[in-house]
CSV table of C-alpha atoms and ligand atoms in Angstrom, one decimal:
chain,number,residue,atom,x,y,z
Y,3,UNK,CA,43.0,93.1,152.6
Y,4,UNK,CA,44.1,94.0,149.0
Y,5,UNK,CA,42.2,91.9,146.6
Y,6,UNK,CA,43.7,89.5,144.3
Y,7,UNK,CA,44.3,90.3,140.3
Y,8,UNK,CA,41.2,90.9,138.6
Y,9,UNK,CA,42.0,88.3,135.9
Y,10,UNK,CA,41.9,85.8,138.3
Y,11,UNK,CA,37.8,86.3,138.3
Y,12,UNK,CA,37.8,85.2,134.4
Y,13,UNK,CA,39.4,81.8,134.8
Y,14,UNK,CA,37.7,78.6,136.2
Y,15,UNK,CA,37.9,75.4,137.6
Y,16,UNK,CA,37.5,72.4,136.7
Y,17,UNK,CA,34.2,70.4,137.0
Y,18,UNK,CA,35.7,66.8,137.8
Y,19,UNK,CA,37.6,68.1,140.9
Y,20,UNK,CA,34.5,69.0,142.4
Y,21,UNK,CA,33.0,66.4,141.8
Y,22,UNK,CA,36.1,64.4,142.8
Y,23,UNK,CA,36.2,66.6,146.3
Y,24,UNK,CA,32.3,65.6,147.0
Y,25,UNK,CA,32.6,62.3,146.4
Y,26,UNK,CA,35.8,62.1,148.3
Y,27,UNK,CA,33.8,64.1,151.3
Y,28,UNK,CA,31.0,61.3,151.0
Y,29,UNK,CA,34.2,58.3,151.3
Y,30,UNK,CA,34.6,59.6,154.4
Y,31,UNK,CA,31.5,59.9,155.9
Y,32,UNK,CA,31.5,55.9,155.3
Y,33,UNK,CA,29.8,55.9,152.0
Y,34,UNK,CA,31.0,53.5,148.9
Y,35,UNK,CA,31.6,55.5,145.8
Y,36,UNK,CA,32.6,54.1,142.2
Y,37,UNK,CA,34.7,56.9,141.1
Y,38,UNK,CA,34.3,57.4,137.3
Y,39,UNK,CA,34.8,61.3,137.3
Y,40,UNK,CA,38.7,61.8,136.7
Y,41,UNK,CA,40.5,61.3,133.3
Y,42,UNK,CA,43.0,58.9,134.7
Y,43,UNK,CA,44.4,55.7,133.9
Y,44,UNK,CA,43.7,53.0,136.6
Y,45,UNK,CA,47.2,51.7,135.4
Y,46,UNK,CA,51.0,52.6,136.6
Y,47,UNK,CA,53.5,53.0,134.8
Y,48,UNK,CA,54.9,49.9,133.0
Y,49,UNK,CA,58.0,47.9,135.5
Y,50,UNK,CA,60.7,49.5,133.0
Y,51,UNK,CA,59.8,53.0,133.4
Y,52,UNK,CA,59.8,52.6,137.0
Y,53,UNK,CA,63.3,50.9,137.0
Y,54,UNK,CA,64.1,53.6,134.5
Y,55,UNK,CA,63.0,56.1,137.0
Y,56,UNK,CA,65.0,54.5,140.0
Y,57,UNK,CA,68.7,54.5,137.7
Y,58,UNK,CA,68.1,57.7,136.4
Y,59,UNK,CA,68.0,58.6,140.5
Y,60,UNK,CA,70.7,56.4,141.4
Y,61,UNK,CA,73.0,57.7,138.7
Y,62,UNK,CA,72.5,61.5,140.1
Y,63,UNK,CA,70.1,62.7,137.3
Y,64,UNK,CA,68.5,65.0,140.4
Y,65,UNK,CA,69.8,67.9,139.4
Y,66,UNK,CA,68.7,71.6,137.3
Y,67,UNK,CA,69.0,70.2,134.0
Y,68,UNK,CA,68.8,71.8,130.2
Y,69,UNK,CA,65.6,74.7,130.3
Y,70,UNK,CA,63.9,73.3,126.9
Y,71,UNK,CA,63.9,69.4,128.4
Y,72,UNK,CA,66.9,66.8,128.3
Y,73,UNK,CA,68.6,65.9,124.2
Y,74,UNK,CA,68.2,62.6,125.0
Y,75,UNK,CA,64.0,62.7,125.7
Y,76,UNK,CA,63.2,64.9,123.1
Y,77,UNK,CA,65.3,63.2,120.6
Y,78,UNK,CA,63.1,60.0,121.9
Y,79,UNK,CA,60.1,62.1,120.9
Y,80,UNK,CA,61.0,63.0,117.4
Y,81,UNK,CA,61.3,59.2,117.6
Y,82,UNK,CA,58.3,58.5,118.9
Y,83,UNK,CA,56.3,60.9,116.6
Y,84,UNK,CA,57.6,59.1,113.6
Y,85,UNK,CA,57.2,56.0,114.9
Y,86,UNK,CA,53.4,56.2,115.7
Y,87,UNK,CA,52.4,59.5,113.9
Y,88,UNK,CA,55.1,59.1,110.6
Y,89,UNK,CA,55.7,63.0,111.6
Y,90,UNK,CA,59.1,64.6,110.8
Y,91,UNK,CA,60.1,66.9,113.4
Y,92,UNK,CA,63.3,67.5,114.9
Y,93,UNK,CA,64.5,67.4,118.4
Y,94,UNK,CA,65.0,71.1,118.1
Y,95,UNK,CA,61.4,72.0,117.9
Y,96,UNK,CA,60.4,69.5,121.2
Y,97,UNK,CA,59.9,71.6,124.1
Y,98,UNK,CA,59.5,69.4,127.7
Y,99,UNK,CA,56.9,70.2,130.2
Y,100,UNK,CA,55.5,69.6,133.5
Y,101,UNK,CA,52.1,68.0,132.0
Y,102,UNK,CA,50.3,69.3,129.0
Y,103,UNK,CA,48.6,71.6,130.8
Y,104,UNK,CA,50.8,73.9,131.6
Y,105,UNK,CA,52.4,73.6,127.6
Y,106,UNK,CA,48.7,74.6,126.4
Y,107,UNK,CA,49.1,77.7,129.2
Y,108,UNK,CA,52.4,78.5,128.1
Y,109,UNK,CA,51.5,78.3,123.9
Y,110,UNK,CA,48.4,80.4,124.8
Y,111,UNK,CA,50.6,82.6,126.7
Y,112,UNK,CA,53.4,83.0,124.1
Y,113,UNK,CA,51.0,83.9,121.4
Y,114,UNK,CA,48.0,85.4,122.6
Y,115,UNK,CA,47.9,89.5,122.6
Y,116,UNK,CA,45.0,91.0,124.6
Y,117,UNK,CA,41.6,90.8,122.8
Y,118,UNK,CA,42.7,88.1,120.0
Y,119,UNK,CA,40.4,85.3,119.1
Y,120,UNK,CA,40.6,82.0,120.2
Y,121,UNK,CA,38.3,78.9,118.4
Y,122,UNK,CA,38.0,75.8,120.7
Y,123,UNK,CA,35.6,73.3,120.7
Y,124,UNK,CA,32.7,72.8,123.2
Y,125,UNK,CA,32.1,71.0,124.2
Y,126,UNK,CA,36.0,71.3,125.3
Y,127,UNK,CA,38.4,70.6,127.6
Y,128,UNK,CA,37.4,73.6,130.4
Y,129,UNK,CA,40.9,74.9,130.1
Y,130,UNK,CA,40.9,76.2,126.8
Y,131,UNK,CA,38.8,79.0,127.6
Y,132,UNK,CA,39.9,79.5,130.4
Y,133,UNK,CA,43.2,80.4,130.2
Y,134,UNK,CA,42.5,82.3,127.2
Y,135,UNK,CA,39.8,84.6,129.4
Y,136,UNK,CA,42.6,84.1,132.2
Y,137,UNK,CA,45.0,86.1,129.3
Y,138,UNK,CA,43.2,88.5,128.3
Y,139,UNK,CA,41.7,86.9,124.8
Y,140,UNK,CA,38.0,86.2,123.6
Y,141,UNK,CA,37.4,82.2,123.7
Y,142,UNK,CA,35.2,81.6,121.0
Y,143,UNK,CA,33.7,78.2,120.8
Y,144,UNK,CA,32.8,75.7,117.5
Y,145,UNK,CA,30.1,73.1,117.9
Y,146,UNK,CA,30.7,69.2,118.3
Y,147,UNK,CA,26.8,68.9,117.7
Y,148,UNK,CA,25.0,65.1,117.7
Y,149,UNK,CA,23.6,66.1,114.5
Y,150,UNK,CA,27.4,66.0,113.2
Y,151,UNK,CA,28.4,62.7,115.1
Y,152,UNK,CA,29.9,65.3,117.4
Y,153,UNK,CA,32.5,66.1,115.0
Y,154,UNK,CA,33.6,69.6,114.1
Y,155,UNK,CA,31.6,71.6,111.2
Y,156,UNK,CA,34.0,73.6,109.3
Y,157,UNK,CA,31.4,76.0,108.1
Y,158,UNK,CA,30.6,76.9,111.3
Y,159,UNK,CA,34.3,77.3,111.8
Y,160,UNK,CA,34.6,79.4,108.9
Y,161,UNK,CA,31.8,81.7,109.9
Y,162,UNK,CA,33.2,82.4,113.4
Y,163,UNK,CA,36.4,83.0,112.2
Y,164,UNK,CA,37.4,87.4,112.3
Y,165,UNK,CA,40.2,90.1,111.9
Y,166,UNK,CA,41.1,89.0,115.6
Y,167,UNK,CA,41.0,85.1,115.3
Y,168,UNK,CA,44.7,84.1,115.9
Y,169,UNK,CA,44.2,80.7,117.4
Y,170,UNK,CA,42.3,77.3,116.4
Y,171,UNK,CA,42.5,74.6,119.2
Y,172,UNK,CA,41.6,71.2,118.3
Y,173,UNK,CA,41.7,68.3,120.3
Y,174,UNK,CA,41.4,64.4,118.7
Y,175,UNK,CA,40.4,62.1,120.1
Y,176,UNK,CA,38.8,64.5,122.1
Y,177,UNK,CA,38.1,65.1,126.4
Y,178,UNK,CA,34.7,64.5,126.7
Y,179,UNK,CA,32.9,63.0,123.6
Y,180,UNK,CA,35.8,60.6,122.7
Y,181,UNK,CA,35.4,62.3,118.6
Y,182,UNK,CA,38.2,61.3,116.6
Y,183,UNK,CA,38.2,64.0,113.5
Y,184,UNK,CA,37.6,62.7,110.2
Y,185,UNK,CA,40.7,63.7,107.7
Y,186,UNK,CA,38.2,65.7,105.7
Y,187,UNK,CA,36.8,67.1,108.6
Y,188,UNK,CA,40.7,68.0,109.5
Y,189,UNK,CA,42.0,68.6,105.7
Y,190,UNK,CA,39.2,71.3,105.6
Y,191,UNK,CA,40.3,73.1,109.3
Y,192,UNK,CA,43.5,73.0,108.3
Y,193,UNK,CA,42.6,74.9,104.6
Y,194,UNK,CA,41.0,78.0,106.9
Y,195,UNK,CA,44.1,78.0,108.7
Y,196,UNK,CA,46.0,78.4,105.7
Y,197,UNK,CA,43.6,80.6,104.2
Y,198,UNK,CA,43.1,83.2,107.5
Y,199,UNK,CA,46.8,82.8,108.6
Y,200,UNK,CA,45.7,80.9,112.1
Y,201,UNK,CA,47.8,79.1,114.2
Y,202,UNK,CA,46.9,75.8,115.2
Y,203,UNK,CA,47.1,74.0,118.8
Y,204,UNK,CA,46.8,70.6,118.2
Y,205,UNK,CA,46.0,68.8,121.9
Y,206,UNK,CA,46.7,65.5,120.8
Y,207,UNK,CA,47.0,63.9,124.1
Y,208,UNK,CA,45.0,60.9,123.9
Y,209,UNK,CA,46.4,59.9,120.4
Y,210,UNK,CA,46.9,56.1,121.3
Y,211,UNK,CA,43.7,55.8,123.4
Y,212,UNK,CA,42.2,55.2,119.6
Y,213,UNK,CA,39.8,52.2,119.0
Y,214,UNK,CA,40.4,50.1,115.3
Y,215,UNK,CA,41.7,52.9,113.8
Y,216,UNK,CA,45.1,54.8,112.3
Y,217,UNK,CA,46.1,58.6,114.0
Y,218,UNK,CA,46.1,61.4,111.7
Y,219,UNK,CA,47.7,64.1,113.6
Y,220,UNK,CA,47.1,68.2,112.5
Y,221,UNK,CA,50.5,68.2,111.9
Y,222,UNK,CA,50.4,66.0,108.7
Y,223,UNK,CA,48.2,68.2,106.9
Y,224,UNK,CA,49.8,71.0,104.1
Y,225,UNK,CA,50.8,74.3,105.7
Y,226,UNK,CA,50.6,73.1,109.3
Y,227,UNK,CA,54.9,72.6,109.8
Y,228,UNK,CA,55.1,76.5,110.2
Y,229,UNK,CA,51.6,77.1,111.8
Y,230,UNK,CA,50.5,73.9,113.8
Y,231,UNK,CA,51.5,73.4,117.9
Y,232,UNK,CA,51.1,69.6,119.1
Y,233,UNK,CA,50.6,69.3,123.0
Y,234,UNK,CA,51.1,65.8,124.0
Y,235,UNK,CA,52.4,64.1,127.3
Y,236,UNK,CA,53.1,61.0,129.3
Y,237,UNK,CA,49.0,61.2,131.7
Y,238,UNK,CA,47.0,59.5,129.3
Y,239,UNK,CA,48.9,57.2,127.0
Y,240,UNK,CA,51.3,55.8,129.7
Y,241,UNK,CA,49.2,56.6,132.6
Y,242,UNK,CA,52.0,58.6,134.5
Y,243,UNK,CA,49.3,61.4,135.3
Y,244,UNK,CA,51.1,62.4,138.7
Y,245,UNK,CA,54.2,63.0,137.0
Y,246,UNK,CA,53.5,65.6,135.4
Y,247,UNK,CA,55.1,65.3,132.1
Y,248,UNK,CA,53.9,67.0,128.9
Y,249,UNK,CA,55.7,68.2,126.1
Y,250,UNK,CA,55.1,70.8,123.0
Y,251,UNK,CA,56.4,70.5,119.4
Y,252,UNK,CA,56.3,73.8,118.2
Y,253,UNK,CA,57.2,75.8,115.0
Y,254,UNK,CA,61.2,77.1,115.3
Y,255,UNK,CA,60.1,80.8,115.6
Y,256,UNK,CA,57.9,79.8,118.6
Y,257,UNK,CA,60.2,78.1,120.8
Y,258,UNK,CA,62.4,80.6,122.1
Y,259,UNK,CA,59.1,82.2,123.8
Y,260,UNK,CA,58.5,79.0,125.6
Y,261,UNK,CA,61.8,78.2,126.7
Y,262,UNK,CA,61.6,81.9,127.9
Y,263,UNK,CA,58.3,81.1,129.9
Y,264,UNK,CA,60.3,78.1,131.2
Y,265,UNK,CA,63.1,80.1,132.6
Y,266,UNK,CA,60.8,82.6,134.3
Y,267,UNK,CA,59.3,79.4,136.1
Y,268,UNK,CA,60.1,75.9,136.9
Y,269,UNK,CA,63.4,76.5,135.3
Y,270,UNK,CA,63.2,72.8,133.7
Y,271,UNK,CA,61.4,69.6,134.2
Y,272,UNK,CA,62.3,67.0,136.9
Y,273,UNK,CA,65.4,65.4,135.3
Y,274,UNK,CA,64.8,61.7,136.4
Y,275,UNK,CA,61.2,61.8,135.5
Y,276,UNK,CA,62.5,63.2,131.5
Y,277,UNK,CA,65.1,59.7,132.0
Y,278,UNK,CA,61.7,57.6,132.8
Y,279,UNK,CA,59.7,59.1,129.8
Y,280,UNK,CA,62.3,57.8,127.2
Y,281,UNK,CA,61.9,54.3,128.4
Y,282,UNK,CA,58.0,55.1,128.3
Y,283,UNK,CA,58.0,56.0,124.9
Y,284,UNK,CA,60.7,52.6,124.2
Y,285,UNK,CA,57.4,50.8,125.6
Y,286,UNK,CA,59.8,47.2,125.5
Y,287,UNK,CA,57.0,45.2,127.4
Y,288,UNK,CA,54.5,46.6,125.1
Y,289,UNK,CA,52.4,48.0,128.2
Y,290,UNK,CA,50.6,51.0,126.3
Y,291,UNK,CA,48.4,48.8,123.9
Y,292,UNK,CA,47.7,46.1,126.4
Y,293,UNK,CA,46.3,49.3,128.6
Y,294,UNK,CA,44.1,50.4,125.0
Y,295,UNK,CA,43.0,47.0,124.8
Y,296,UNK,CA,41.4,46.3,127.8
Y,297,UNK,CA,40.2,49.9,127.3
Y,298,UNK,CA,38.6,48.5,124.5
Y,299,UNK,CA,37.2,46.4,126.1
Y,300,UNK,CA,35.3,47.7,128.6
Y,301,UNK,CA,34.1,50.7,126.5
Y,302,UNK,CA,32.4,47.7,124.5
Y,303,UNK,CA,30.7,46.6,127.7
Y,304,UNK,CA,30.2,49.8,129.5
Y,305,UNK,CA,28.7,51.5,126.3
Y,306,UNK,CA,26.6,48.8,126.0
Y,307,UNK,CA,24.9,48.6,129.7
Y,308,UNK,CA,24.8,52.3,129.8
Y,309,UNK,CA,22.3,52.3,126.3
Y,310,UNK,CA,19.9,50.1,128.8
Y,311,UNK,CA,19.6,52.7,131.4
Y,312,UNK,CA,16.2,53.9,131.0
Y,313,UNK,CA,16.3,57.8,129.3
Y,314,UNK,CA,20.2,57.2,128.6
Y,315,UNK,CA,22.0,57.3,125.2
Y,316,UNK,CA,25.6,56.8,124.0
Y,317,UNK,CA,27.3,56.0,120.9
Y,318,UNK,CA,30.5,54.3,121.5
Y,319,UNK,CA,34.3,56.7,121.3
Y,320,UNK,CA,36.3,56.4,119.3
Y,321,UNK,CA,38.8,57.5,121.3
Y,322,UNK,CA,39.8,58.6,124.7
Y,323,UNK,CA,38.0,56.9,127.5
Y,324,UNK,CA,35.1,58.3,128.2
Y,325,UNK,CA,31.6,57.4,128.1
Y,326,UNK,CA,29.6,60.9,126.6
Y,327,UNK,CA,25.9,59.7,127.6
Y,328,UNK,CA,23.0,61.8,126.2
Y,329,UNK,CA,20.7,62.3,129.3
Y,330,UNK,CA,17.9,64.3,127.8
Y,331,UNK,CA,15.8,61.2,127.8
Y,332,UNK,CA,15.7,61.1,131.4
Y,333,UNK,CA,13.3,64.0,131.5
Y,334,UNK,CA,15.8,65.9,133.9
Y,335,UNK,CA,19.0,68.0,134.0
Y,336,UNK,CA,22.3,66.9,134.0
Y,337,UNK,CA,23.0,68.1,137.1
Y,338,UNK,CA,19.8,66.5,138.8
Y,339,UNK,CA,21.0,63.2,137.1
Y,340,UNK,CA,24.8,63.4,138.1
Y,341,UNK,CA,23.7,64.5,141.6
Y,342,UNK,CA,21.1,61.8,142.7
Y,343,UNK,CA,24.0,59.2,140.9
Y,344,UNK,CA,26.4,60.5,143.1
Y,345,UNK,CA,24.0,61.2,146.6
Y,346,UNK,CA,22.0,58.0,146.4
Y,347,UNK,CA,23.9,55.5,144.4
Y,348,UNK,CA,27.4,56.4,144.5
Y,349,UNK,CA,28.6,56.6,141.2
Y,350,UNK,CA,31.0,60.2,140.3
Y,351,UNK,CA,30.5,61.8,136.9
Y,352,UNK,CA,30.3,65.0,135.7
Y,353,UNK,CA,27.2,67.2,134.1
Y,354,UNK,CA,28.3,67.6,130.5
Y,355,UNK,CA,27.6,71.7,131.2
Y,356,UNK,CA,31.2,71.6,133.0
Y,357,UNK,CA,32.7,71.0,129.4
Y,358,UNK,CA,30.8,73.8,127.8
Y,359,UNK,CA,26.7,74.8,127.2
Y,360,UNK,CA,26.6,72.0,124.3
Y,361,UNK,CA,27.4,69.8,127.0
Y,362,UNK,CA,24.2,70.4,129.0
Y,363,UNK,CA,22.1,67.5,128.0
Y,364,UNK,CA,25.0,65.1,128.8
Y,365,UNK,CA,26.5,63.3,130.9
Y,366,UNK,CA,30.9,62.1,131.1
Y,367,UNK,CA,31.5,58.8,132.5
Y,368,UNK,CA,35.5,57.9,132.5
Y,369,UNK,CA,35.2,54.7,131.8
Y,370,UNK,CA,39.5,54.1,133.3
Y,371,UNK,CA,38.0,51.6,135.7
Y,372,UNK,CA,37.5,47.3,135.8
Y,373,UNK,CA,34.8,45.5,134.0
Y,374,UNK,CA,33.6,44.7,137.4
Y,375,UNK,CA,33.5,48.2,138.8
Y,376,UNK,CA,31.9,49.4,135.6
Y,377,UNK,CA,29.5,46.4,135.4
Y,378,UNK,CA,28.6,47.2,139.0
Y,379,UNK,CA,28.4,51.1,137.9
Y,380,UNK,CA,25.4,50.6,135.8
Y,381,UNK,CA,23.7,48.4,138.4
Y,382,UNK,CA,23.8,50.6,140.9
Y,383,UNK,CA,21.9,53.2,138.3
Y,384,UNK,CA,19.7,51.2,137.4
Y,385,UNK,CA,18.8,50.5,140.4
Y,386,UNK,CA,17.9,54.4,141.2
Y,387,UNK,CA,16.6,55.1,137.7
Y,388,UNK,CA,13.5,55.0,139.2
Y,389,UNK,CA,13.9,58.4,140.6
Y,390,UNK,CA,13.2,59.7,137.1
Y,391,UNK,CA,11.5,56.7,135.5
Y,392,UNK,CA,9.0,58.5,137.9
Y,393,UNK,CA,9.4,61.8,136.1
Y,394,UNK,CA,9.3,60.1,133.0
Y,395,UNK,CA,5.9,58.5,133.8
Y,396,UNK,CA,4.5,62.0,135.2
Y,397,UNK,CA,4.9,64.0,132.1
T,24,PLP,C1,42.2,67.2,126.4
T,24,PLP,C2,43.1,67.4,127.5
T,24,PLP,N1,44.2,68.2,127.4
T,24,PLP,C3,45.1,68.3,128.4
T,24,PLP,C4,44.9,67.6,129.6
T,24,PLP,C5,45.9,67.9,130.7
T,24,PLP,O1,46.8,66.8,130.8
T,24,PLP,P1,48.1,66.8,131.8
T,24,PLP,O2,47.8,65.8,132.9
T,24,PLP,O3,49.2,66.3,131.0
T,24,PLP,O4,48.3,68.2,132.3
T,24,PLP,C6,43.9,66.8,129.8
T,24,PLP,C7,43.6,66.1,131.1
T,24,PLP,O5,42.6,65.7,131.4
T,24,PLP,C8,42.9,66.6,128.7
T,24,PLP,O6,41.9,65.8,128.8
């Protein structure tokens, strides 16, 4: 049998669908599992949408439809980005896609030459260096360190930056630690992209998942108009994670190359689901911050009974909806912890290693579930905290 492409052994998978496909393996064998692994909404899409979704069917809107995404959505965008980031950008510059995945893939793709560097942060979202080993360039990761409230640290940004650094991913609020950036923290990023000539991905997908404060998106920031890419999409912000629907706003020079990568693949995005997303993004009944308020809500709670686990720490996000819980206190790895939660009480979440090697004394908790199944989350921990309240007591 002739092997498969060799790049193919650079890339990796991602930790929460493992996790995701043992804990589903264990539902089957008749065991009860509190599923707080997966970076999804336990919310649909608001009534609207739907109906949206059903007209937009109804009125033949099934067919191939314009390559860079429908007028009508990514007018609704520019919109949108005004609206709740008080960006400029036109229409012209939106490019639709099928989740923002694939628009980070296809922005990596467009830009990236073999051997150029790319900074991310780690711990990350594991797809940022993985599709840049899966194209050929060198991932090269910054720091979100406790000692910096898990924030960036543009010196260490500056020092990592060489001859061959062509990229600067950022990602606020960020997938796992919930940081939302400070603007000096973002004023000075943006200065040494400016400075070395970078080009800025801006993953700014959980941008309304923000708790008591205003967004500042990359985009804002001087120089960034001809420099900065924002990824954003319909998953996260109005739960519509199976739709697959992401979009990119990208400098005019660089969208050609995407539309191009869009041609020589899905040809365009589903054109009843781009129909649905303008109504999404209308949000009439207001569903998007009643879905950030109760996530407010139970990161209060959640946060709270997770800091009484014994060895356990966690300062409250401030975005996103995730729980980032320093384990070290626990006396044992990450992985022992996440894997006697999962075998003997239950509860999926991930070893913070599967974000990146900063992640290794921590573990994610989505917290995209009730107060109830949360609440009964942490007493199902506590209950088998014993196993290394016992390690704790031996040392
Ligand atoms: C930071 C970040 N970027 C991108 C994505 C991918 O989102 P989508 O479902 O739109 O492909 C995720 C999903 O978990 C994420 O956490």
């Amino acid at each position: 049998m002739r092997p498969v492409a060799s790049r193919m052994a650079s890339m990796s998978g991602e930790g929460a669908l493992s996790v995701f496909a043992r804990a589903k393996e264990l539902e089957r064998q008749g065991r009860s599992i509190i599923h707080l692994e997966l970076g999804e909404p336990d919310f649909h899409p608001a009534t609207p949408v739907l109906d949206a979704a059903k007209n937009a069917l109804d009125d033949g809107k099934d067919r191939y439809c314009p390559v860079q995404g429908v007028p009508a959505l990514r007018e609704e965008i520019a919109i949108y980005l005004n609206r709740t980031r008080g960006l400029k950008v036109s229409a012209d510059n939106v490019v639709i896609a099928p989740g923002c995945k694939i628009a980070l893939f296809f922005a990596l793709m467009a830009l990236l030459e073999p051997g150029d560097e790319v900074l991310y942060p780690d711990p990350g979202f594991p797809g940022y260096a993985s599709i840049t080993l899966g194209l050929g360039g060198v991932p090269v990761f910054f720091e979100l360190a406790e000692r910096n409230r898990l924030q960036p640290d543009p010196d260490e940004v500056a020092a990592k930056i060489t001859p061959r650094t062509k990229i600067l991913i950022t990602n606020s609020p960020g997938n796992p630690t919930g940081t939302v950036y400070t603007d000096a923290v973002q004023r000075r990023l943006a200065e040494l992209a400016v400075k070395h000539d970078l080009l800025v991905l801006s993953d700014e997908i959980y941008a309304r998942i923000i708790y008591g404060r205003n967004y500042l998106s990359m985009l804002k920031y001087p120089g960034m108009e001809e420099r900065a890419l924002i990824i954003d999409g319909f998953s996260k912000s109005f739960a519509m994670t199976g739709w697959r629907l992401g979009y990119t706003v990208a400098p005019a020079h660089i969208v050609p190359a995407l539309n191009m990568l869009t041609v020589n693949s899905y040809t365009c995005v589903a054109e009843f689901t781009q129909y649905a997303a303008v109504e999404a993004l209308r949000d009439t009944s207001g569903a998007t911050p009643r879905m950030v308020n109760e996530f407010a809500k139970r990161r209060e709670q959640f946060v709270r009974d997770l800091n009484r686990v014994p060895g356990f720490r966690c300062v409250p996000p401030e975005g996103a909806f995730y729980a980032w819980v320093n384990i070290a206190g626990t006396g044992m790895t990450a992985e022992q912890v996440s894997h006697i939660m999962l075998e003997d009480a239950g509860v999926a979440a991930i070893a913070g290693a599967a974000f990146g090697p900063a992640g290794k004394d921590f573990v994610r908790f989505s917290f995209a579930s009730s107060t109830a199944t949360l609440q009964e989350a942490v007493e199902r921990i506590m209950k088998i905290s014993a196993a290394w309240q016992g390690t704790l007591a031996g040392r």
